[in-house]
Amino acid sequence: MGSVDHEYPLEMNEAESVPQQKHHVEVPTPQPFLKYLKFSLKETFFPDDPLRQFKNKPPSKKFMLAIQYFFPIFQWAPKYTFHFFKADLIAGITIASLAIPQGISYAKLANLPPILGLYSSFIPPLIYAMMGSSRDLAVGTVAVGSLLMGSMLSDEVNPNEDPTLYLHLAFTATLFAGIFQAALGFFRLGLIVDFLSHATIVGFMGGAATVVCLQQLKSILGLVHFTHGADIISVMRSVFTQIHQWRWESSVLGFVFLFFLLITRYFSKKQPRFFWVSAMAPLTSVILGSLLVYFTHAEKHGVEVIGELKKGLNPPSVTKLVFVSPYITTAVKTGIVVGIISLAEGIAVGRSFAMYKNYNTDGNKEMIAIGTMNIIGSFTSCYITTGPFSRSAVNYNAGCKTAASNIIMSIAVMLTLLFLTPLFHYTPLVVLSAIIVSAMLGLIDYQAAIHLWKIDKFDFVVCMSAYIGVVFGSVEIGLVIAVAISVLRVLLFIARPRTFVLGNIPNSGIYRNVEQYPNAKHVPGILILDIDAPIYFANASYLRERITRWIDEEENRIKATGETSLQYVIMNMSGVGNIDTSGISMLEEVKKITERRELQLVLVNPGSEVMKKLNKSKFQNHLGERWIYLTVEEAVGACNFNLRTRTNLKKDESEGWNNV
């Protein structure tokens, strides 16, 4: 019923009654499959086109560019100035004052010897300074990665009963984390990390920070026996069933230093030029706590201390890696999970500060750099490292100019390892716990969660699912829940794409969603639908049913209002980036449905990929080229022209019968 027997090459402009030329939707020139595949792979894995700088360059220049690509230090070092050195020197010393106490604290969090925190702040920053593309990232151990590694490895080996095997497993997990990270960067598979959405990271980090804070109650309360569980229920049960064993000396010391750290951080936030006050506070706490214990002999009154730390640089650990069953399975699993989390944090932090300073970081290059430093770190008695936000923020605020600040920090840690480790003998563990709690409170970003609630309720659900999963289950459970919900959301976007009814904005040729624009008017006799997603096998059936339902709803609306009966169904395909064979079958079914109802299907602006496949599948011929338009305005104009023509024909026929 929507077809007419005559062709019409022109449309009528209702405002001016002037014919307008129809614009045809072109079918793109066929491309060889290999060329198309090459283009698709390039856009998937090389969106930044890293090879463009090598074009039309002599071999010697290409070699130098390749060296600079993998080792950016050769790019910025020749331009290094004394002005840069002064800024990097101040930044390096400042972050070293933070890295030393944090390194010791986070190693304890991972159930590893405290000295490993210093080892991990010496070698990896040197590697990153040569290979990293961020000027502001300060490399070292992180609380969440330490907690995650400690939690996963403790499920297999008890660190108290077999500390040697546990230590070797930590080195092995770090090796596999580095291999996985470097492989992602080398094969340009950074898109895997993109599945950790912002909402996921906010919830996961907040949950992990809460768990870390709860774990510190052991040292703050001076408890000897404590649960190995990380969930809040196990921790609270362990705390309140041992009230009679709480040590007031340890508690007072812990809360006093925690108050001191929080006050200095608050002051630095209010007065940004005094950032160094907050940065120096952890080291100041360590020094004051050590002096207090030394002069009062608090270690004899229930205040645990670090004890002896070995002097000397990192010993080799290549021979300590574990590759035997069943431990290798645990090492691989731990390495991959911890590696992904560390990458997500390091890349996100690097990108954030690069945005502030208006320069770019290469995500894949960052993965190779972080992976390489963890591989080499596993050979030199280091465990998992990345770029923590707190340390990088201090580095940024201290005015660093290049990655040389990591080299300065590394030298400061080296001097500490060579000469100053005996000074940490009397450092109380409760001070380290206060440092950890202070750092972790900054990761519980409740303002971000409130923002998610205001903007996107589903993102808020993802965030809280991650948080609750970590706090009431485990770090692994929270991560799995958050990623699963994020992936589910992606699948819902694909499987249930949005479709809209479009209406005409009065006195214009613009057509918009009638729900978003209440003044948009339905066009009599025409249903205009907008599809806002690619059409694949996953959503083809849904779209067929949804389009059928739109037609039913439109016909019911017309019956209720008494408007002109429905004659045309226009599908605006501007938002359909691609289509597969299932999608084409869906269009064929919709065409049959409209024909059975004596309606005409009209397509608007199919993209190049869609048009190419419609042409190859012969659907274009079955529908008729005359029913494919470049704009909604042209399609509506043509349909209105047909409707007027049909109305006039019926009127003429009626007058002819009356004359007879």
XYZ file of C-alpha atoms in Angstrom:
660
model
C 0.000 0.000 0.000
C 2.981 2.259 0.535
C 4.189 1.765 -3.067
C 3.059 3.679 -6.105
C 3.161 2.654 -9.723
C 4.982 5.708 -10.993
C 8.560 6.874 -10.373
C 9.171 10.332 -9.014
C 12.640 11.813 -9.347
C 11.720 14.977 -7.469
C 10.313 15.921 -4.078
C 8.109 18.851 -3.174
C 9.214 21.426 -0.662
C 5.995 22.173 1.227
C 7.030 25.678 2.191
C 7.979 26.796 -1.294
C 6.305 24.172 -3.541
C 9.574 23.943 -5.436
C 10.877 20.539 -6.560
C 14.164 19.473 -4.966
C 16.655 16.978 -6.359
C 16.918 13.699 -4.437
C 20.397 12.863 -3.129
C 21.364 9.225 -3.584
C 23.086 7.131 -0.923
C 26.253 5.896 -2.567
C 27.566 2.348 -2.331
C 31.278 2.535 -1.425
C 33.847 1.123 -3.810
C 34.535 -2.542 -2.946
C 37.826 -3.051 -1.083
C 39.930 -6.240 -1.149
C 39.378 -8.312 1.980
C 43.034 -8.199 3.015
C 43.082 -4.416 2.727
C 39.915 -4.174 4.810
C 41.359 -6.594 7.386
C 44.575 -4.591 7.542
C 42.637 -1.384 8.145
C 40.500 -2.995 10.870
C 43.530 -4.418 12.676
C 45.318 -1.083 12.456
C 42.371 0.763 13.987
C 42.049 -1.871 16.722
C 45.683 -2.216 17.753
C 47.371 0.923 16.363
C 44.861 3.769 16.834
C 47.723 6.173 17.617
C 49.638 5.165 14.453
C 53.045 4.886 16.174
C 54.829 4.066 12.908
C 54.001 7.354 11.197
C 57.192 8.967 12.536
C 59.281 6.368 10.668
C 57.853 7.178 7.235
C 60.266 8.536 4.639
C 63.208 8.499 7.068
C 66.709 7.124 6.335
C 67.721 3.870 8.105
C 69.978 5.649 10.598
C 67.173 7.998 11.599
C 64.727 5.087 11.888
C 67.145 3.272 14.195
C 67.475 6.335 16.423
C 63.709 6.835 16.485
C 63.246 3.185 17.471
C 65.705 3.596 20.353
C 63.896 6.737 21.477
C 60.529 5.010 21.197
C 61.453 2.175 23.560
C 63.788 4.303 25.709
C 62.351 7.842 25.930
C 65.287 8.876 28.119
C 67.301 9.256 24.893
C 64.681 11.722 23.724
C 64.618 14.079 26.703
C 68.141 13.601 28.115
C 69.944 15.555 25.320
C 67.672 18.532 26.076
C 68.134 18.274 29.846
C 69.088 21.524 31.573
C 70.367 22.586 34.981
C 67.000 24.220 35.632
C 65.306 20.846 35.109
C 67.875 19.198 37.386
C 67.165 21.563 40.274
C 63.427 20.898 40.019
C 63.897 17.115 39.704
C 66.369 17.077 42.606
C 63.867 18.692 44.960
C 61.048 16.419 43.718
C 63.218 13.289 43.951
C 64.309 13.962 47.532
C 60.722 14.808 48.510
C 59.230 11.595 47.112
C 62.104 9.577 48.605
C 61.079 10.831 52.047
C 57.635 9.391 51.308
C 58.796 6.258 49.470
C 61.023 4.943 52.285
C 58.379 4.710 55.038
C 55.654 3.721 52.555
C 57.846 0.999 51.067
C 58.486 -0.528 54.475
C 54.780 -0.235 55.377
C 53.435 -1.769 52.153
C 55.862 -4.693 52.293
C 54.434 -5.471 55.724
C 50.964 -5.258 54.159
C 51.987 -7.939 51.634
C 53.308 -10.174 54.470
C 56.840 -9.686 53.142
C 60.057 -8.622 54.934
C 60.119 -4.794 55.296
C 63.446 -4.534 53.473
C 61.693 -5.630 50.249
C 59.805 -2.342 50.252
C 63.132 -0.510 49.995
C 64.488 -2.924 47.373
C 61.337 -2.298 45.307
C 61.890 1.460 45.517
C 65.459 1.217 44.174
C 65.653 -0.854 40.960
C 62.160 -0.368 39.355
C 62.286 3.475 39.374
C 65.583 3.341 37.456
C 64.036 1.116 34.788
C 60.956 3.311 34.500
C 63.042 6.488 34.196
C 64.599 5.014 31.047
C 61.466 3.485 29.498
C 58.444 5.396 30.829
C 56.664 8.140 28.904
C 55.232 9.981 31.933
C 57.172 12.852 33.473
C 55.217 12.781 36.722
C 54.741 9.113 37.620
C 56.684 8.219 40.782
C 57.290 4.474 40.821
C 57.135 2.222 43.853
C 55.069 -0.234 45.828
C 51.332 0.335 46.251
C 48.936 -0.577 49.024
C 46.241 -2.224 46.891
C 48.732 -4.323 44.918
C 50.486 -5.319 48.147
C 47.211 -6.288 49.788
C 46.059 -8.212 46.731
C 49.327 -10.131 46.447
C 49.369 -10.898 50.165
C 45.752 -12.049 50.112
C 46.085 -14.347 47.095
C 49.432 -15.889 48.036
C 48.349 -16.462 51.652
C 45.571 -18.737 50.387
C 48.259 -21.118 49.128
C 51.157 -20.644 51.557
C 51.099 -19.381 55.148
C 53.717 -16.581 55.375
C 54.331 -17.322 59.056
C 54.785 -21.080 58.693
C 56.842 -21.083 55.486
C 58.171 -17.538 54.930
C 60.874 -18.641 52.474
C 58.463 -20.328 50.056
C 56.076 -17.397 50.418
C 58.862 -14.953 49.557
C 59.871 -16.972 46.498
C 56.241 -17.119 45.349
C 56.048 -13.325 45.618
C 59.069 -12.981 43.303
C 57.530 -15.483 40.870
C 54.147 -13.732 40.860
C 55.942 -10.432 40.177
C 57.732 -12.047 37.227
C 54.472 -13.259 35.684
C 52.836 -9.886 36.351
C 55.677 -8.195 34.477
C 55.515 -10.657 31.572
C 51.757 -10.185 31.296
C 52.032 -6.387 31.449
C 54.839 -6.201 28.895
C 53.003 -8.624 26.585
C 49.873 -6.456 26.690
C 51.950 -3.473 25.651
C 54.014 -5.308 23.029
C 50.943 -6.838 21.373
C 49.037 -3.585 21.931
C 46.251 -5.204 23.915
C 45.718 -2.339 26.312
C 41.994 -2.472 25.554
C 41.795 -5.286 28.152
C 42.518 -2.773 30.891
C 39.643 -0.629 29.568
C 37.175 -3.160 30.979
C 38.056 -1.714 34.387
C 35.712 1.257 34.199
C 36.043 4.378 36.323
C 33.162 3.202 38.517
C 34.820 -0.193 38.974
C 38.120 1.360 40.016
C 36.456 3.805 42.440
C 34.560 0.991 44.175
C 37.431 -1.472 44.120
C 39.984 1.040 45.434
C 37.590 2.213 48.140
C 36.866 -1.356 49.235
C 40.533 -2.316 49.216
C 41.393 0.821 51.222
C 38.714 -0.056 53.787
C 40.065 -3.592 54.111
C 43.618 -2.287 54.478
C 42.540 0.102 57.238
C 40.755 -2.715 59.071
C 43.827 -4.916 58.836
C 45.873 -2.237 60.608
C 43.790 -2.663 63.761
C 46.075 -5.559 64.628
C 49.090 -3.292 65.102
C 47.173 -0.289 66.414
C 45.501 -2.363 69.151
C 48.665 -4.360 69.828
C 47.064 -7.745 69.112
C 49.293 -10.795 68.727
C 46.765 -13.201 67.220
C 44.656 -11.908 64.357
C 42.447 -13.332 61.644
C 43.897 -14.136 58.228
C 40.561 -13.185 56.637
C 40.295 -9.829 54.900
C 36.517 -9.363 55.138
C 35.014 -6.947 57.647
C 33.102 -9.624 59.562
C 36.227 -11.718 60.256
C 38.209 -8.638 61.276
C 35.519 -7.277 63.598
C 35.043 -10.681 65.195
C 38.794 -10.966 65.767
C 38.966 -7.445 67.250
C 36.016 -7.633 69.639
C 36.653 -11.179 70.874
C 40.088 -10.035 72.118
C 39.147 -6.839 73.956
C 41.038 -8.033 77.027
C 44.268 -8.156 74.942
C 44.148 -4.600 73.628
C 47.280 -2.602 74.527
C 46.608 1.025 75.374
C 50.249 1.999 74.768
C 50.100 0.871 71.153
C 46.658 2.389 70.617
C 47.631 5.812 71.966
C 50.801 5.846 69.874
C 48.915 4.811 66.744
C 46.111 7.350 67.039
C 48.479 10.189 67.922
C 50.565 9.635 64.784
C 47.471 9.052 62.641
C 46.093 12.386 63.873
C 49.436 14.045 63.065
C 49.461 12.607 59.514
C 45.853 13.626 58.828
C 46.420 17.150 60.138
C 49.480 17.654 57.940
C 47.617 16.358 54.910
C 44.680 18.656 55.598
C 47.058 21.605 55.992
C 48.815 20.810 52.695
C 45.477 20.622 50.884
C 44.465 24.012 52.230
C 47.887 25.508 51.488
C 49.167 23.788 48.299
C 52.515 25.619 48.422
C 53.256 23.707 51.626
C 52.823 20.317 49.934
C 56.140 19.224 51.408
C 54.655 19.276 54.927
C 52.383 16.338 54.080
C 55.107 14.633 52.029
C 57.626 14.783 54.897
C 55.107 13.742 57.554
C 55.525 9.938 57.127
C 59.315 10.089 57.452
C 58.967 12.512 60.366
C 56.594 10.042 62.020
C 59.080 7.216 61.556
C 61.908 9.276 63.062
C 59.855 10.529 66.019
C 58.358 7.074 66.638
C 61.785 5.434 66.564
C 63.229 8.008 68.989
C 60.258 7.605 71.314
C 60.606 3.817 71.411
C 64.400 4.030 71.831
C 64.271 6.363 74.821
C 61.207 4.875 76.556
C 61.932 1.189 75.755
C 58.325 0.894 74.583
C 59.158 -2.395 72.838
C 59.113 -3.952 76.312
C 55.534 -2.749 76.833
C 53.793 -4.331 73.885
C 54.882 -1.952 71.105
C 56.288 -4.086 68.291
C 59.233 -2.748 66.280
C 60.637 -3.586 62.853
C 63.872 -5.025 64.170
C 67.012 -5.498 62.170
C 67.051 -4.527 58.489
C 69.894 -5.873 56.360
C 72.329 -3.342 54.978
C 73.274 -3.576 51.310
C 71.724 -3.390 47.870
C 69.265 -5.811 46.288
C 70.512 -9.404 46.259
C 69.739 -11.420 43.089
C 66.612 -13.575 43.216
C 66.670 -15.335 39.826
C 67.429 -18.681 41.438
C 64.589 -18.229 43.940
C 61.766 -18.277 41.384
C 59.319 -21.164 41.753
C 58.169 -23.024 38.636
C 56.868 -26.268 40.152
C 53.279 -27.427 40.573
C 51.011 -26.503 42.305
C 52.693 -23.219 43.226
C 53.232 -22.023 39.667
C 49.456 -21.916 39.130
C 49.050 -19.641 42.131
C 51.940 -17.449 40.967
C 50.482 -17.080 37.457
C 46.975 -16.296 38.723
C 48.260 -13.809 41.283
C 50.590 -12.198 38.755
C 47.847 -11.650 36.170
C 45.303 -10.220 38.634
C 47.810 -7.994 40.441
C 49.345 -7.016 37.097
C 46.023 -5.792 35.683
C 45.198 -3.770 38.806
C 48.688 -2.248 38.884
C 48.498 -1.347 35.198
C 45.094 0.264 35.601
C 46.325 2.388 38.491
C 49.660 3.337 36.913
C 48.224 4.260 33.502
C 45.299 6.188 34.999
C 47.614 8.184 37.283
C 50.067 8.901 34.451
C 47.291 10.083 32.118
C 45.772 12.306 34.802
C 48.946 14.281 35.451
C 49.847 14.369 31.746
C 46.489 16.047 31.134
C 47.327 18.729 33.720
C 50.650 19.486 32.015
C 49.254 19.172 28.472
C 51.388 16.329 27.132
C 50.568 12.786 26.017
C 51.515 9.413 27.456
C 51.594 6.248 25.343
C 49.493 3.583 27.080
C 51.151 0.641 25.337
C 54.610 2.079 25.962
C 53.685 2.494 29.633
C 52.680 -1.166 29.794
C 56.022 -2.249 28.356
C 57.876 0.007 30.801
C 55.909 -1.156 33.867
C 56.153 -4.781 32.747
C 59.897 -4.569 32.158
C 60.573 -3.002 35.548
C 58.588 -5.791 37.247
C 60.403 -8.498 35.284
C 63.807 -7.083 36.226
C 62.498 -6.397 39.724
C 61.606 -10.066 40.188
C 65.253 -10.900 39.430
C 66.497 -8.404 42.033
C 64.404 -9.173 45.130
C 61.567 -6.746 44.333
C 57.847 -7.353 44.361
C 55.046 -5.713 42.354
C 55.481 -1.991 41.652
C 53.613 0.657 39.689
C 52.909 4.397 39.910
C 50.857 5.098 43.061
C 48.677 8.193 43.088
C 49.882 9.591 46.433
C 53.567 9.483 45.513
C 52.938 10.775 41.984
C 50.850 13.648 43.364
C 53.753 14.652 45.613
C 56.121 14.386 42.646
C 53.829 16.608 40.578
C 53.359 19.176 43.341
C 57.104 19.229 43.999
C 57.559 20.551 40.464
C 59.255 17.628 38.724
C 60.190 18.282 35.102
C 61.196 14.823 33.842
C 61.366 11.196 34.898
C 64.806 12.001 36.379
C 63.030 12.569 39.706
C 62.667 8.772 39.869
C 66.447 8.469 39.477
C 67.015 10.934 42.340
C 64.571 8.986 44.516
C 66.292 5.726 43.617
C 69.699 7.151 44.601
C 68.269 8.321 47.947
C 66.869 4.832 48.587
C 70.235 3.327 47.594
C 72.031 5.471 50.168
C 69.464 4.397 52.736
C 70.070 0.730 51.935
C 73.831 1.168 52.153
C 74.118 3.269 55.290
C 70.836 4.044 57.086
C 68.913 0.776 57.535
C 70.139 0.249 61.150
C 68.297 3.456 62.079
C 64.954 1.750 61.390
C 65.548 -0.938 64.039
C 63.330 0.798 66.627
C 60.633 1.945 64.205
C 57.299 0.866 65.757
C 54.973 -1.134 63.548
C 52.056 0.928 64.811
C 53.578 4.015 63.145
C 53.741 2.118 59.866
C 50.078 1.182 60.350
C 49.219 4.847 60.908
C 51.047 5.736 57.672
C 49.081 3.076 55.791
C 45.720 4.168 57.228
C 46.460 7.805 56.424
C 47.287 6.940 52.812
C 44.286 4.622 52.452
C 41.741 7.130 53.700
C 42.580 9.216 50.644
C 41.564 6.319 48.382
C 38.024 6.109 49.797
C 36.549 8.602 47.357
C 33.010 8.993 48.661
C 32.563 12.195 46.648
C 33.152 10.239 43.433
C 30.536 7.692 44.544
C 28.007 10.502 45.193
C 28.823 11.942 41.771
C 28.181 8.534 40.175
C 24.799 8.347 41.940
C 23.804 11.732 40.553
C 24.980 11.045 37.001
C 24.468 7.320 36.362
C 22.707 4.966 38.774
C 24.048 1.888 36.986
C 27.626 3.087 37.426
C 26.849 3.623 41.094
C 25.633 0.010 41.338
C 28.889 -1.172 39.720
C 30.893 0.946 42.160
C 29.047 -0.274 45.258
C 29.102 -3.893 44.058
C 32.886 -3.716 43.854
C 33.084 -2.038 47.261
C 30.739 -4.486 49.012
C 32.361 -7.484 47.311
C 35.799 -6.457 48.593
C 34.708 -5.461 52.106
C 32.354 -8.378 52.815
C 34.007 -11.012 50.648
C 37.583 -10.637 49.451
C 39.616 -8.521 47.102
C 39.298 -11.154 44.374
C 35.528 -11.483 44.817
C 35.043 -7.728 44.644
C 37.134 -7.495 41.499
C 35.290 -10.349 39.793
C 31.876 -8.898 40.698
C 32.780 -5.425 39.452
C 34.251 -6.641 36.158
C 31.323 -9.034 35.627
C 28.778 -6.237 36.103
C 30.773 -3.921 33.822
C 30.899 -6.576 31.097
C 27.187 -7.237 31.609
C 26.528 -3.565 31.044
C 28.519 -3.641 27.793
C 26.514 -6.670 26.661
C 23.261 -4.895 27.553
C 24.308 -1.891 25.482
C 24.950 -4.213 22.541
C 22.022 -6.595 23.016
C 19.431 -3.945 23.910
C 20.209 -0.853 21.843
C 18.029 2.213 22.177
C 15.436 3.023 19.527
C 13.503 6.282 19.358
C 10.497 7.736 17.586
C 11.443 10.944 15.792
C 9.190 13.925 15.267
C 9.479 17.159 13.332
C 10.571 20.337 15.113
C 7.965 22.929 13.938
C 9.026 25.288 11.149
C 12.197 23.312 10.392
C 13.488 20.272 8.590
C 14.925 18.882 11.841
C 13.715 15.578 13.304
C 14.394 14.680 16.934
C 13.375 12.223 19.660
C 9.796 13.023 20.677
C 10.528 12.099 24.304
C 13.477 14.492 24.522
C 11.754 17.255 22.566
C 8.079 17.555 23.580
C 7.443 20.097 20.820
C 8.497 17.585 18.126
C 5.382 16.590 16.160
C 4.495 13.197 14.697
C 4.308 13.297 10.908
C 0.825 12.127 9.791
C 0.935 8.719 8.101
C 4.648 8.234 8.774
C 6.478 6.493 11.624
C 10.119 7.620 11.904
C 12.401 5.380 13.983
C 16.011 6.008 14.958
C 18.349 3.080 15.709
C 21.345 4.095 17.805
C 23.712 1.094 17.612
C 25.310 -1.406 15.236
C 22.996 -4.273 14.292
C 24.516 -7.650 15.187
C 23.343 -11.167 15.902
C 23.120 -10.235 19.607
C 20.456 -7.570 19.082
C 18.825 -8.474 15.758
C 15.901 -10.377 17.304
C 15.311 -7.675 19.887
C 15.273 -4.942 17.235
C 12.800 -6.875 15.077
C 10.442 -7.243 18.046
C 10.949 -3.645 19.160
C 10.278 -2.231 15.674
C 7.120 -4.347 15.421
C 6.015 -3.005 18.801
C 6.681 0.583 17.703
C 4.439 -0.005 14.678
C 1.670 -1.442 16.902
C 1.941 1.468 19.322
C 1.837 4.007 16.483
C -1.242 2.402 14.932
C -2.972 2.406 18.334
C -2.069 6.076 18.796
C -3.468 6.890 15.348
C -6.736 5.098 16.126
C -7.054 7.042 19.366
C -6.361 10.436 17.757
C -8.093 9.863 14.416
C -5.058 10.921 12.363
C -4.133 9.728 8.876
C -3.578 5.958 8.772
C 0.008 4.748 8.889
C 1.542 4.313 5.439
C 5.347 4.495 5.830
C 7.957 3.297 8.327
C 11.201 5.279 8.035
C 14.277 3.848 9.780
C 17.058 6.375 10.361
C 20.286 4.330 10.279
C 22.767 7.171 10.782
C 23.810 5.651 14.125
C 24.243 2.125 12.725
C 27.985 1.827 12.251
C 27.947 -1.769 11.055
C 25.683 -4.728 10.378
C 26.192 -8.473 10.083
C 24.257 -11.185 8.267
C 21.860 -11.588 11.197
C 21.137 -7.868 10.985
C 20.427 -8.091 7.275
C 18.073 -11.014 7.917
C 16.347 -8.853 10.512
C 15.824 -6.076 7.928
C 14.392 -8.612 5.487
C 11.953 -9.799 8.148
C 10.944 -6.229 8.984
C 10.350 -5.623 5.273
C 8.035 -8.649 5.133
C 6.222 -7.493 8.286
C 5.604 -4.045 6.810
C 4.459 -5.530 3.499
C 1.930 -7.759 5.265
C 0.556 -4.653 6.948
C 0.571 -2.800 3.603
C 3.263 -0.406 4.788
C 6.369 0.754 2.965
C 9.793 0.450 4.647
C 12.164 3.368 4.010
C 15.845 3.547 5.045
C 17.760 6.750 5.746
C 21.524 7.291 5.554
C 22.985 3.785 5.957
C 26.737 4.072 6.620
C 29.383 2.884 4.201
C 29.818 -0.547 5.815
C 26.067 -1.018 6.087
C 25.464 0.104 2.497
C 28.204 -2.187 1.235
C 26.593 -5.222 2.860
C 23.067 -4.251 1.845
C 24.302 -4.083 -1.740
C 26.141 -7.421 -1.618
C 23.177 -9.173 -0.004
C 20.818 -7.791 -2.707
C 18.634 -6.271 0.003
C 19.097 -2.893 -1.661
C 17.543 -4.292 -4.856
C 14.697 -6.008 -2.975
C 13.826 -2.826 -1.121
C 14.344 -0.585 -4.127
C 16.896 2.168 -4.405
C 14.073 4.715 -4.452
C 13.356 3.861 -0.796
C 16.837 4.698 0.484
C 17.441 8.374 1.282
C 20.301 10.505 2.492
C 18.350 12.499 5.107
C 15.182 12.099 7.117
C 13.922 15.365 5.620
C 14.228 13.998 2.074
C 12.548 10.716 3.051
C 9.632 12.502 4.726
C 9.299 14.841 1.751
C 9.104 11.893 -0.649
C 6.562 10.062 1.503
C 4.436 13.200 1.840
C 4.608 13.675 -1.932
C 3.310 10.127 -2.421
C 0.593 10.624 0.171
C -0.598 13.831 -1.538
C -0.436 12.162 -4.933
C -2.495 9.233 -3.698
C -4.990 11.577 -2.048
C -5.392 13.527 -5.291
C -5.827 10.310 -7.318
C -8.543 9.110 -4.946
C -10.189 12.514 -5.108
C -10.147 12.470 -8.931
C -11.546 8.928 -8.984
C -14.290 9.942 -6.580
C -15.260 12.964 -8.694
C -15.239 10.798 -11.822
C -17.702 8.312 -10.282
C -19.923 11.183 -9.161
C -19.994 12.571 -12.715
C -20.939 9.138 -14.028
